[in-house]
Structure formats: structure tokens, C-alpha cells
Amino acid sequence: MADIILKDVYKRFKDFTAVSNLNLEIRDKEFLVLLGPSGCGKTTTLRMISGLELPSEGKILLDGEDVTMNRASQRDIAFMFQLFALYPHLSAYQNIAFPLKTQGEKKDFIDKEVKRIAKLLQIENILKRKPKQLAGGDMQRVALGRCLIRKPKALLLDEPIGTLDAKFREEMWTELKKLHVDSQSTSVYVTHDQMEAMSMGDRIAVMDKAVLQQVGEPFEVYSNPKNLFVAKFIGSPGMNFLDMKAVPEGGKIILKFTGDGTSVEISDLLQDKVRSHHEEGRELVLGIRPEDLSLVSPGTKNSISGSIYVVENMGNHKIVDVELAGNTTLRVRVAPKVKTDIGDNVAVSFNMEMVRLFDADSGDSIMY
Ligand SMILES: Nc1ncnc2c1ncn2[C@@H]1O[C@H](COP(=O)(O)OP(=O)(O)O)[C@@H](O)[C@H]1O
Ligand SMILES: [Mg+2]
């Protein structure tokens, strides 16, 4: 068992709050990804979990034990930071063996463990080399090996593959995920890359400006973002947004697109959400993903008219940009065979089940 609990955690540097009121529970054996833009407090959070930094307020529990005031060496946690360094004068083998050697383990045991890790990371053939004789990806594997050899209760990784090229990064995602499954250690993985987060995380914790915005499984965070920040940060191409006004009409609530006044009928569920959040008569932001829009002929009920002005052919699908009134563009994902000529007048309709509504002032979702 190795769950990690952060309770009301703050980290302040003089007047500056780097992490604010963080409450987060990382489950035993979970792969949790901490995602957010540069400077939002990810590394600081990881450093507090590791014990390299003490919180200004709050508690950290590891495996049920309060470790808030324990230094890094007193916590059974391994970490690999952005700017990891291998010992240049030691071989890959010696680098990986290092943590066990300092713990005073026997030579036979160390040898067995280094070989086990090297096999896992597929670096058995480079163990004799010094760091400067290694390619970037291999250096990162060696650094990972050095982390994993301790069989830590928890593994913290801070953008460990940030600098590698695209193809290799995707291979590493798969490998790290396998490694996590094999090593069974609770892992916290930091990245600013939402694709990486989606592909690796059992759950994703999204941070912005020192504040945790949402925690959930990738699909939950993707399909039902808590606020506009999360909605904009996750997904590529991103979620579409339309300014709407919630207007009572004949006992129902409909949405009027502020660009050209088009009315759109909404589901009973959405009407209930609008009523229960007291959003009647107010402006709302409608959010919808490109795959939940479709192109229909102009004049179709509950659709909004516009014209096609850019088409991106992606092979297995197309992304069509449709320009609407009021400076609004919708990006629509369609099948490759759908006819999409630039300049065509079209209309866009919504998969109502996937429509999300946000308060225009606070940016908060009203779906919760
Ligand atoms: N030791 C420190 N002293 C002062 N400010 C710091 C210190 N460490 C981090 N910060 C600030 O805290 C904020 C969050 O930093 P960090 O956790 O490294 O962000 P991230 O890893 O998400 O990019 C940044 O604005 C950074 O400048
Ligand atoms: Mg960082």
C-alpha cells in the first residue's frame, strides 16, 4: 500500500503563493498525471511530496503516515526531475546500481537487481557505457533505472521525457506505462502536455495558477470539464465555444446565439441545469467538441448557419472551420468523404448530449 494524501496544502515563497489549498488523494498503485501550464505549481507540488520542499501549511500523508515534516531521505519515494543528471564518470551499470550501493547492499544482490531493471528498460546492451556515450533516450532510461531500482513506495516523475523528439516520446509513453504496471508503484507524473497526460494517466489532476482545477479520469476531464480553463487546456483541436443567452420561451428555456440570434432548443437536462444554477436570462458559454458537431443543410432546425473557410485533411477525418456571425468560428470533425468546398454555405448542428454550458462570468461549468 502506498497512497499519498495532500490535505489543505499551501506553499508560499515570501508573498508569492506557488500552491494554494491543495487537496489531492493519489491512490495506491495509481498513475496520476499532474497537468498544467508552465509556472502553475506542478514541480513545487512534486517537491513537497518528495520532501525536498516543506509545505507552508497543510499535511502530507504517505501510506497513512504523516510525513509532512520528514526530509526526502526519510520518505521511501524515488524521483526523477526535469534536469536529471547521471554521474559522468560512472557507467550506466554503476549509475543504476548507485542507490543500492549507498544502502550497503551486497554485490550479488545489486547485480541481480541491475540486470532485472536493465531488462525491463531494454538497455542490457549499453550497461558498460558512460553517459557521454549514450543517446538522449538511453540516458533517460538509465536515469529511470536508477529511480526504479529502489522499488520505492512511490515514484515521482517531473517531465521526464520532455525534450525527446515526437516519435520517441510516444514510444516512451507506452514504455513508462508498462513499467508502471510492472513495478506496481504509485506514480505521480508531471507534464504540461495534455496529449501525454491523456495517453498515460489513470487520472489527471489539472492545475492552473497554483490551484487544482479538476481531478478525474481522462475521458471525464475531456468530456465534462469543470470550467473553461480545463475545457480550453484539454483536447486538440480544442473545444468550440459559442456565446449564448438562456431565454425563457413558452415555459421552456432555449438558447439564443448572440452572433445572429438563432434559437437552439436544448434537452430537458440542460434546461434543468440552467434553472437550478439560476442562469435564466443570463449569458452562457456553450462548449462542444469538434466530433460532436455535424454539417447539415442551411435551414435545418436547431442549427446555426455559416460558411466553410478552411478545410484540413487529416487522412482518416477532416477538420472543417465554419465561420459564423459575430466573429465566431466552429471547428467540425467530419468523415473524409463528406463534401466540403471552401465558401459553401452550411449549417452546424449539435449532439445535444455532449453540449456543455458554462457561466460566462465565472467560467464555471453548470453541468455539476
Ligand atoms: N524557490 C522558489 N522561490 C521563489 N519562487 C519559486 C520557487 N520555486 C518555484 N517558484 C515559483 O512558483 C511558481 C510555480 O513553480 P513550479 O512549481 O516550478 O511550476 P511548474 O512546475 O508548474 O512549471 C513559479 O512562478 C515559480 O517561479
Ligand atoms: Mg516544472
Coordinates of C-alpha atoms and ligand atoms in Angstrom, one line a residue:
M1 CA 0.0 0.0 0.0
A2 CA 1.2 3.5 -0.8
D3 CA -1.4 6.1 -1.2
I4 CA -0.4 9.7 -1.0
I5 CA -2.8 12.3 0.6
L6 CA -2.3 16.1 0.4
K7 CA -4.5 17.9 2.9
D8 CA -5.1 21.7 2.7
V9 CA -1.5 22.2 1.4
Y10 CA -0.1 25.6 0.7
K11 CA 3.4 26.6 -0.5
R12 CA 4.4 30.2 -0.3
F13 CA 7.7 31.8 -1.3
K14 CA 7.6 35.1 0.5
D15 CA 4.4 36.9 -0.8
F16 CA 4.0 34.5 -3.7
T17 CA 1.7 31.5 -3.4
A18 CA 3.0 28.7 -5.7
V19 CA 0.5 26.1 -4.4
S20 CA -2.8 27.1 -2.9
N21 CA -5.1 25.0 -0.8
L22 CA -4.3 21.7 -2.5
N23 CA -6.4 18.7 -1.6
L24 CA -5.5 15.6 -3.6
E25 CA -5.6 11.9 -2.9
I26 CA -3.3 9.7 -5.0
R27 CA -4.5 6.1 -4.8
D28 CA -2.3 3.1 -4.2
K29 CA -0.7 1.9 -7.5
E30 CA -2.3 4.6 -9.4
F31 CA -0.7 6.5 -12.3
L32 CA -1.7 10.1 -11.6
V33 CA -0.7 12.8 -14.1
L34 CA -0.3 16.4 -12.8
L35 CA -1.1 18.6 -15.8
G36 CA -0.9 22.4 -16.2
P37 CA 0.8 25.2 -17.9
S38 CA 4.4 26.3 -17.0
G39 CA 4.5 28.0 -13.7
C40 CA 1.3 26.6 -12.3
G41 CA 2.9 24.8 -9.3
K42 CA 3.5 21.3 -10.6
T43 CA 7.1 20.9 -9.7
T44 CA 6.6 22.6 -6.3
T45 CA 3.8 20.1 -5.6
L46 CA 6.1 17.2 -6.5
R47 CA 8.9 18.6 -4.4
M48 CA 6.6 18.7 -1.4
I49 CA 5.6 15.1 -1.9
S50 CA 9.2 14.1 -2.2
G51 CA 10.3 16.0 0.9
L52 CA 12.7 18.3 -0.9
E53 CA 10.4 21.2 0.0
L54 CA 8.3 21.6 3.1
P55 CA 4.7 22.9 2.8
S56 CA 3.9 26.3 4.4
E57 CA 0.6 24.9 5.6
G58 CA -1.2 21.6 5.5
K59 CA -0.4 17.9 5.8
I60 CA 1.1 15.2 3.6
L61 CA 0.4 11.5 4.4
L62 CA 2.2 8.6 2.8
D63 CA 0.7 5.2 3.4
G64 CA -1.4 6.6 6.2
E65 CA 1.7 8.1 8.0
D66 CA 2.1 11.8 8.4
V67 CA 5.3 12.6 6.7
T68 CA 4.8 16.4 6.4
M69 CA 8.0 17.2 8.3
N70 CA 10.1 14.3 7.1
R71 CA 13.0 15.1 4.9
A72 CA 13.4 13.4 1.5
S73 CA 15.7 10.7 2.8
Q74 CA 13.1 9.7 5.4
R75 CA 10.5 9.0 2.8
D76 CA 10.5 5.9 0.6
I77 CA 10.0 7.9 -2.6
A78 CA 12.0 8.0 -5.7
F79 CA 12.0 10.9 -8.0
M80 CA 13.3 11.9 -11.4
F81 CA 13.3 15.6 -12.2
Q82 CA 13.3 17.5 -15.4
L83 CA 17.1 18.2 -15.2
F84 CA 18.2 14.8 -14.1
A85 CA 22.0 14.2 -14.0
L86 CA 23.8 11.0 -14.3
Y87 CA 27.2 10.6 -12.7
P88 CA 29.5 11.2 -15.8
H89 CA 32.4 9.1 -14.5
L90 CA 30.3 6.1 -13.8
S91 CA 29.0 3.6 -16.4
A92 CA 25.3 3.1 -17.0
Y93 CA 25.5 0.0 -14.8
Q94 CA 27.2 1.8 -11.9
N95 CA 24.7 4.7 -12.2
I96 CA 21.8 2.3 -11.9
A97 CA 23.5 0.4 -9.1
F98 CA 24.3 3.6 -7.1
P99 CA 21.2 3.8 -4.8
L100 CA 21.7 0.2 -3.7
K101 CA 25.4 0.6 -3.2
T102 CA 24.9 3.6 -0.9
Q103 CA 22.3 1.5 1.0
G104 CA 25.2 -1.0 1.5
E105 CA 23.6 -3.9 -0.4
K106 CA 25.6 -7.0 -1.3
K107 CA 27.3 -7.2 -4.7
D108 CA 25.3 -10.3 -5.9
F109 CA 22.0 -8.7 -4.9
I110 CA 23.0 -5.4 -6.7
D111 CA 24.0 -7.3 -9.8
K112 CA 20.7 -9.3 -9.9
E113 CA 18.7 -6.1 -9.5
V114 CA 20.6 -4.0 -12.1
K115 CA 20.0 -6.8 -14.6
R116 CA 16.3 -7.0 -13.8
I117 CA 15.9 -3.3 -14.3
A118 CA 18.0 -3.3 -17.4
K119 CA 15.8 -6.0 -18.9
L120 CA 12.7 -4.1 -18.0
L121 CA 14.1 -0.9 -19.7
Q122 CA 15.7 -2.8 -22.6
I123 CA 19.1 -1.4 -22.0
E124 CA 21.1 -4.6 -21.3
N125 CA 23.4 -3.9 -24.2
I126 CA 24.6 -0.4 -23.1
L127 CA 25.3 -1.0 -19.4
K128 CA 29.1 -0.7 -19.9
R129 CA 28.9 2.8 -21.5
K130 CA 29.5 6.1 -19.8
P131 CA 26.8 8.8 -20.0
K132 CA 28.5 10.7 -22.8
Q133 CA 28.5 7.6 -25.0
L134 CA 24.7 7.3 -24.7
A135 CA 22.0 8.7 -26.9
G136 CA 19.4 11.0 -25.2
G137 CA 16.7 8.4 -24.9
D138 CA 19.1 5.9 -23.4
M139 CA 20.3 8.4 -20.8
Q140 CA 16.8 8.9 -19.7
R141 CA 16.2 5.2 -19.4
V142 CA 19.3 4.9 -17.3
A143 CA 18.1 7.7 -15.1
L144 CA 14.7 6.0 -14.8
G145 CA 16.5 2.7 -13.9
R146 CA 18.3 4.5 -11.1
C147 CA 14.9 5.6 -9.8
L148 CA 13.2 2.2 -10.1
I149 CA 15.9 0.0 -8.6
R150 CA 15.0 1.0 -5.1
K151 CA 11.5 -0.4 -5.5
P152 CA 10.1 2.8 -4.0
K153 CA 6.7 3.1 -2.5
A154 CA 6.1 6.0 -4.8
L155 CA 7.7 7.2 -8.0
L156 CA 7.6 10.9 -8.9
L157 CA 8.5 11.9 -12.4
D158 CA 8.8 15.6 -13.5
E159 CA 8.5 15.9 -17.2
P160 CA 11.0 13.1 -17.7
I161 CA 10.6 12.8 -21.5
G162 CA 10.0 16.5 -22.2
T163 CA 12.9 17.0 -24.5
L164 CA 12.8 14.0 -26.8
D165 CA 11.5 14.0 -30.3
A166 CA 7.9 13.2 -31.1
K167 CA 8.1 9.6 -32.2
F168 CA 10.4 8.6 -29.4
R169 CA 8.2 10.4 -26.9
E170 CA 5.2 8.3 -27.9
E171 CA 7.3 5.1 -27.5
M172 CA 8.4 6.2 -24.1
W173 CA 4.7 6.9 -23.1
T174 CA 3.9 3.3 -23.8
E175 CA 7.1 2.0 -22.1
L176 CA 6.6 4.1 -19.0
K177 CA 3.0 2.9 -18.7
K178 CA 4.2 -0.7 -19.0
L179 CA 6.9 -0.1 -16.4
H180 CA 4.4 1.4 -14.0
V181 CA 2.2 -1.7 -14.4
D182 CA 5.2 -4.0 -13.8
S183 CA 6.7 -2.1 -10.9
Q184 CA 3.4 -1.6 -9.1
S185 CA 4.5 1.7 -7.5
T186 CA 2.2 4.6 -7.1
S187 CA 3.3 7.2 -9.6
V188 CA 2.9 10.9 -10.0
Y189 CA 3.8 12.2 -13.4
V190 CA 4.1 15.9 -14.2
T191 CA 3.7 17.3 -17.7
H192 CA 2.4 20.4 -19.4
D193 CA 1.4 18.3 -22.5
Q194 CA -2.3 17.4 -22.5
M195 CA -1.8 14.6 -25.1
E196 CA 0.8 13.0 -22.9
A197 CA -1.5 13.3 -19.9
M198 CA -4.4 11.8 -21.7
S199 CA -2.4 8.9 -23.0
M200 CA -0.8 8.0 -19.7
G201 CA -2.9 8.9 -16.8
D202 CA -5.3 6.6 -14.9
R203 CA -6.5 10.0 -13.6
I204 CA -5.4 13.5 -14.5
A205 CA -5.2 16.4 -12.0
V206 CA -5.3 19.7 -13.8
M207 CA -3.7 22.8 -12.2
D208 CA -3.7 26.5 -13.1
K209 CA -2.2 29.4 -11.2
A210 CA -1.4 27.4 -8.1
V211 CA -4.9 26.0 -7.9
L212 CA -6.2 22.5 -8.6
Q213 CA -9.0 22.8 -11.1
Q214 CA -10.2 19.3 -11.6
V215 CA -9.2 15.6 -11.0
G216 CA -10.7 12.8 -13.0
E217 CA -10.2 10.0 -15.5
P218 CA -9.1 11.3 -18.9
F219 CA -12.5 10.9 -20.5
E220 CA -14.2 12.6 -17.6
V221 CA -11.9 15.6 -17.7
Y222 CA -12.1 15.7 -21.5
S223 CA -15.9 15.4 -21.8
N224 CA -17.1 17.2 -18.8
P225 CA -14.6 19.9 -17.8
K226 CA -15.3 21.7 -14.6
N227 CA -14.5 25.1 -16.0
L228 CA -13.4 27.0 -19.2
F229 CA -9.8 26.7 -18.2
V230 CA -9.9 22.9 -18.3
A231 CA -12.1 22.9 -21.4
K232 CA -9.6 25.0 -23.3
F233 CA -6.5 23.2 -22.0
I234 CA -7.5 19.7 -22.9
G235 CA -8.1 18.4 -26.4
S236 CA -6.7 19.1 -29.8
P237 CA -8.3 20.6 -31.8
G238 CA -9.8 22.2 -28.8
M239 CA -13.4 22.6 -27.6
N240 CA -15.6 25.1 -29.5
F241 CA -17.2 27.9 -27.7
L242 CA -20.3 29.9 -28.5
D243 CA -21.8 32.9 -26.7
M244 CA -25.4 32.2 -25.9
K245 CA -28.2 33.7 -23.9
A246 CA -30.6 31.5 -22.0
V247 CA -34.1 32.8 -22.8
P248 CA -37.4 31.6 -21.3
E249 CA -39.8 30.8 -24.1
G250 CA -43.3 29.1 -23.8
G251 CA -42.4 27.5 -20.5
K252 CA -39.1 26.2 -21.8
I253 CA -35.6 27.6 -21.8
I254 CA -33.9 27.9 -25.2
L255 CA -30.5 29.3 -26.1
K256 CA -30.1 32.2 -28.5
F257 CA -26.8 32.5 -30.3
T258 CA -25.7 36.1 -29.6
G259 CA -24.0 36.3 -33.0
D260 CA -27.1 36.3 -35.1
G261 CA -30.0 35.5 -32.7
T262 CA -30.5 31.9 -33.9
S263 CA -32.6 29.9 -31.4
V264 CA -31.5 26.4 -30.3
E265 CA -33.7 24.1 -28.4
I266 CA -31.9 22.3 -25.6
S267 CA -32.5 19.0 -23.8
D268 CA -34.6 18.8 -20.6
L269 CA -31.4 18.0 -18.6
L270 CA -29.7 21.2 -19.9
Q271 CA -32.9 23.2 -19.1
D272 CA -32.8 21.8 -15.5
K273 CA -29.2 22.8 -15.2
V274 CA -29.9 26.3 -16.4
R275 CA -32.8 26.7 -13.9
S276 CA -31.0 25.1 -10.9
H277 CA -28.0 27.4 -11.4
H278 CA -30.3 30.5 -11.8
E279 CA -28.9 31.2 -15.2
E280 CA -32.2 32.1 -16.8
G281 CA -31.9 35.3 -18.8
R282 CA -28.1 35.3 -18.5
E283 CA -25.3 34.8 -20.9
L284 CA -23.7 31.4 -21.1
V285 CA -20.9 29.9 -23.0
L286 CA -21.8 26.8 -24.9
G287 CA -18.9 24.3 -25.2
I288 CA -18.8 21.5 -27.7
R289 CA -16.0 19.3 -29.1
P290 CA -15.4 19.1 -32.9
E291 CA -16.5 15.4 -33.1
D292 CA -19.9 16.4 -31.5
L293 CA -20.8 18.8 -34.3
S294 CA -22.0 17.9 -37.7
L295 CA -22.6 19.7 -41.0
V296 CA -26.2 19.9 -42.2
S297 CA -28.0 21.9 -44.8
P298 CA -28.8 25.5 -44.1
G299 CA -32.3 25.9 -42.6
T300 CA -32.2 22.7 -40.6
K301 CA -33.9 23.1 -37.2
N302 CA -31.7 23.9 -34.2
S303 CA -28.7 24.5 -36.4
I304 CA -26.6 27.6 -36.9
S305 CA -25.6 28.9 -40.4
G306 CA -22.2 29.8 -41.6
S307 CA -19.7 29.2 -44.4
I308 CA -16.7 27.0 -44.8
Y309 CA -13.4 28.8 -45.0
V310 CA -10.7 26.3 -44.1
V311 CA -10.5 22.5 -44.5
E312 CA -7.7 20.4 -43.0
N313 CA -7.4 16.9 -44.4
M314 CA -6.1 14.6 -41.7
G315 CA -6.4 11.3 -43.6
N316 CA -8.9 9.5 -41.5
H317 CA -11.0 12.6 -40.9
K318 CA -11.3 16.3 -41.9
I319 CA -11.4 19.4 -39.7
V320 CA -13.7 22.0 -41.2
D321 CA -13.6 25.5 -40.0
V322 CA -17.0 27.2 -40.3
E323 CA -17.3 30.9 -39.9
L324 CA -20.5 32.1 -38.2
A325 CA -21.9 35.5 -37.5
G326 CA -20.3 37.6 -34.7
N327 CA -16.7 36.6 -35.2
T328 CA -17.3 33.0 -34.2
T329 CA -15.6 30.0 -35.8
L330 CA -16.6 26.4 -35.2
R331 CA -14.2 23.5 -35.9
V332 CA -16.2 20.5 -37.1
R333 CA -14.8 17.0 -37.4
V334 CA -16.3 15.1 -40.4
A335 CA -15.6 11.9 -42.3
P336 CA -13.2 12.2 -45.2
K337 CA -15.9 11.6 -47.8
V338 CA -18.1 14.5 -46.7
K339 CA -18.1 17.2 -49.4
T340 CA -16.6 20.4 -48.0
D341 CA -15.8 23.1 -50.5
I342 CA -14.4 26.4 -49.3
G343 CA -17.1 29.1 -49.4
D344 CA -20.0 26.6 -49.2
N345 CA -22.9 27.8 -47.1
V346 CA -23.6 25.2 -44.5
A347 CA -25.2 24.9 -41.1
V348 CA -23.8 23.2 -38.0
S349 CA -25.9 21.1 -35.6
F350 CA -25.1 19.8 -32.1
N351 CA -25.1 16.4 -30.5
M352 CA -27.2 17.7 -27.6
E353 CA -25.9 15.1 -25.2
M354 CA -22.4 16.5 -25.5
V355 CA -23.3 20.1 -25.2
R356 CA -21.7 21.7 -22.1
L357 CA -22.7 25.0 -20.6
F358 CA -20.5 27.4 -18.6
D359 CA -21.3 30.6 -16.7
A360 CA -20.0 33.4 -18.8
D361 CA -18.7 35.4 -15.8
S362 CA -17.1 32.8 -13.6
G363 CA -16.2 30.3 -16.3
D364 CA -17.5 27.5 -14.2
S365 CA -19.4 24.6 -15.7
I366 CA -23.1 24.5 -14.8
M367 CA -23.1 20.7 -15.5
Y368 CA -22.1 19.7 -12.0
Ligands
LIG1 N1 12.2 28.5 -4.6 C1 11.4 29.4 -5.2 N2 11.4 30.7 -4.8 C2 10.5 31.5 -5.4 N3 9.6 31.2 -6.3 C3 9.5 29.9 -6.7 C4 10.4 28.9 -6.1 N4 10.1 27.7 -6.7 C5 9.1 28.0 -7.6 N5 8.7 29.3 -7.5 C6 7.7 29.9 -8.3 O1 6.5 29.2 -8.1 C7 5.7 29.0 -9.3 C8 5.5 27.6 -9.6 O2 6.7 27.0 -10.0 P1 6.8 25.5 -10.4 O3 6.2 24.6 -9.4 O4 8.2 25.2 -10.8 O5 5.9 25.5 -11.7 P2 5.7 24.3 -12.9 O6 6.5 23.2 -12.5 O7 4.2 24.1 -12.9 O8 6.1 25.0 -14.1 C9 6.5 29.8 -10.4 O9 6.0 31.1 -10.6 C10 7.9 29.8 -9.8 O10 8.6 30.9 -10.3
MG2 MG 8.1 22.3 -13.5

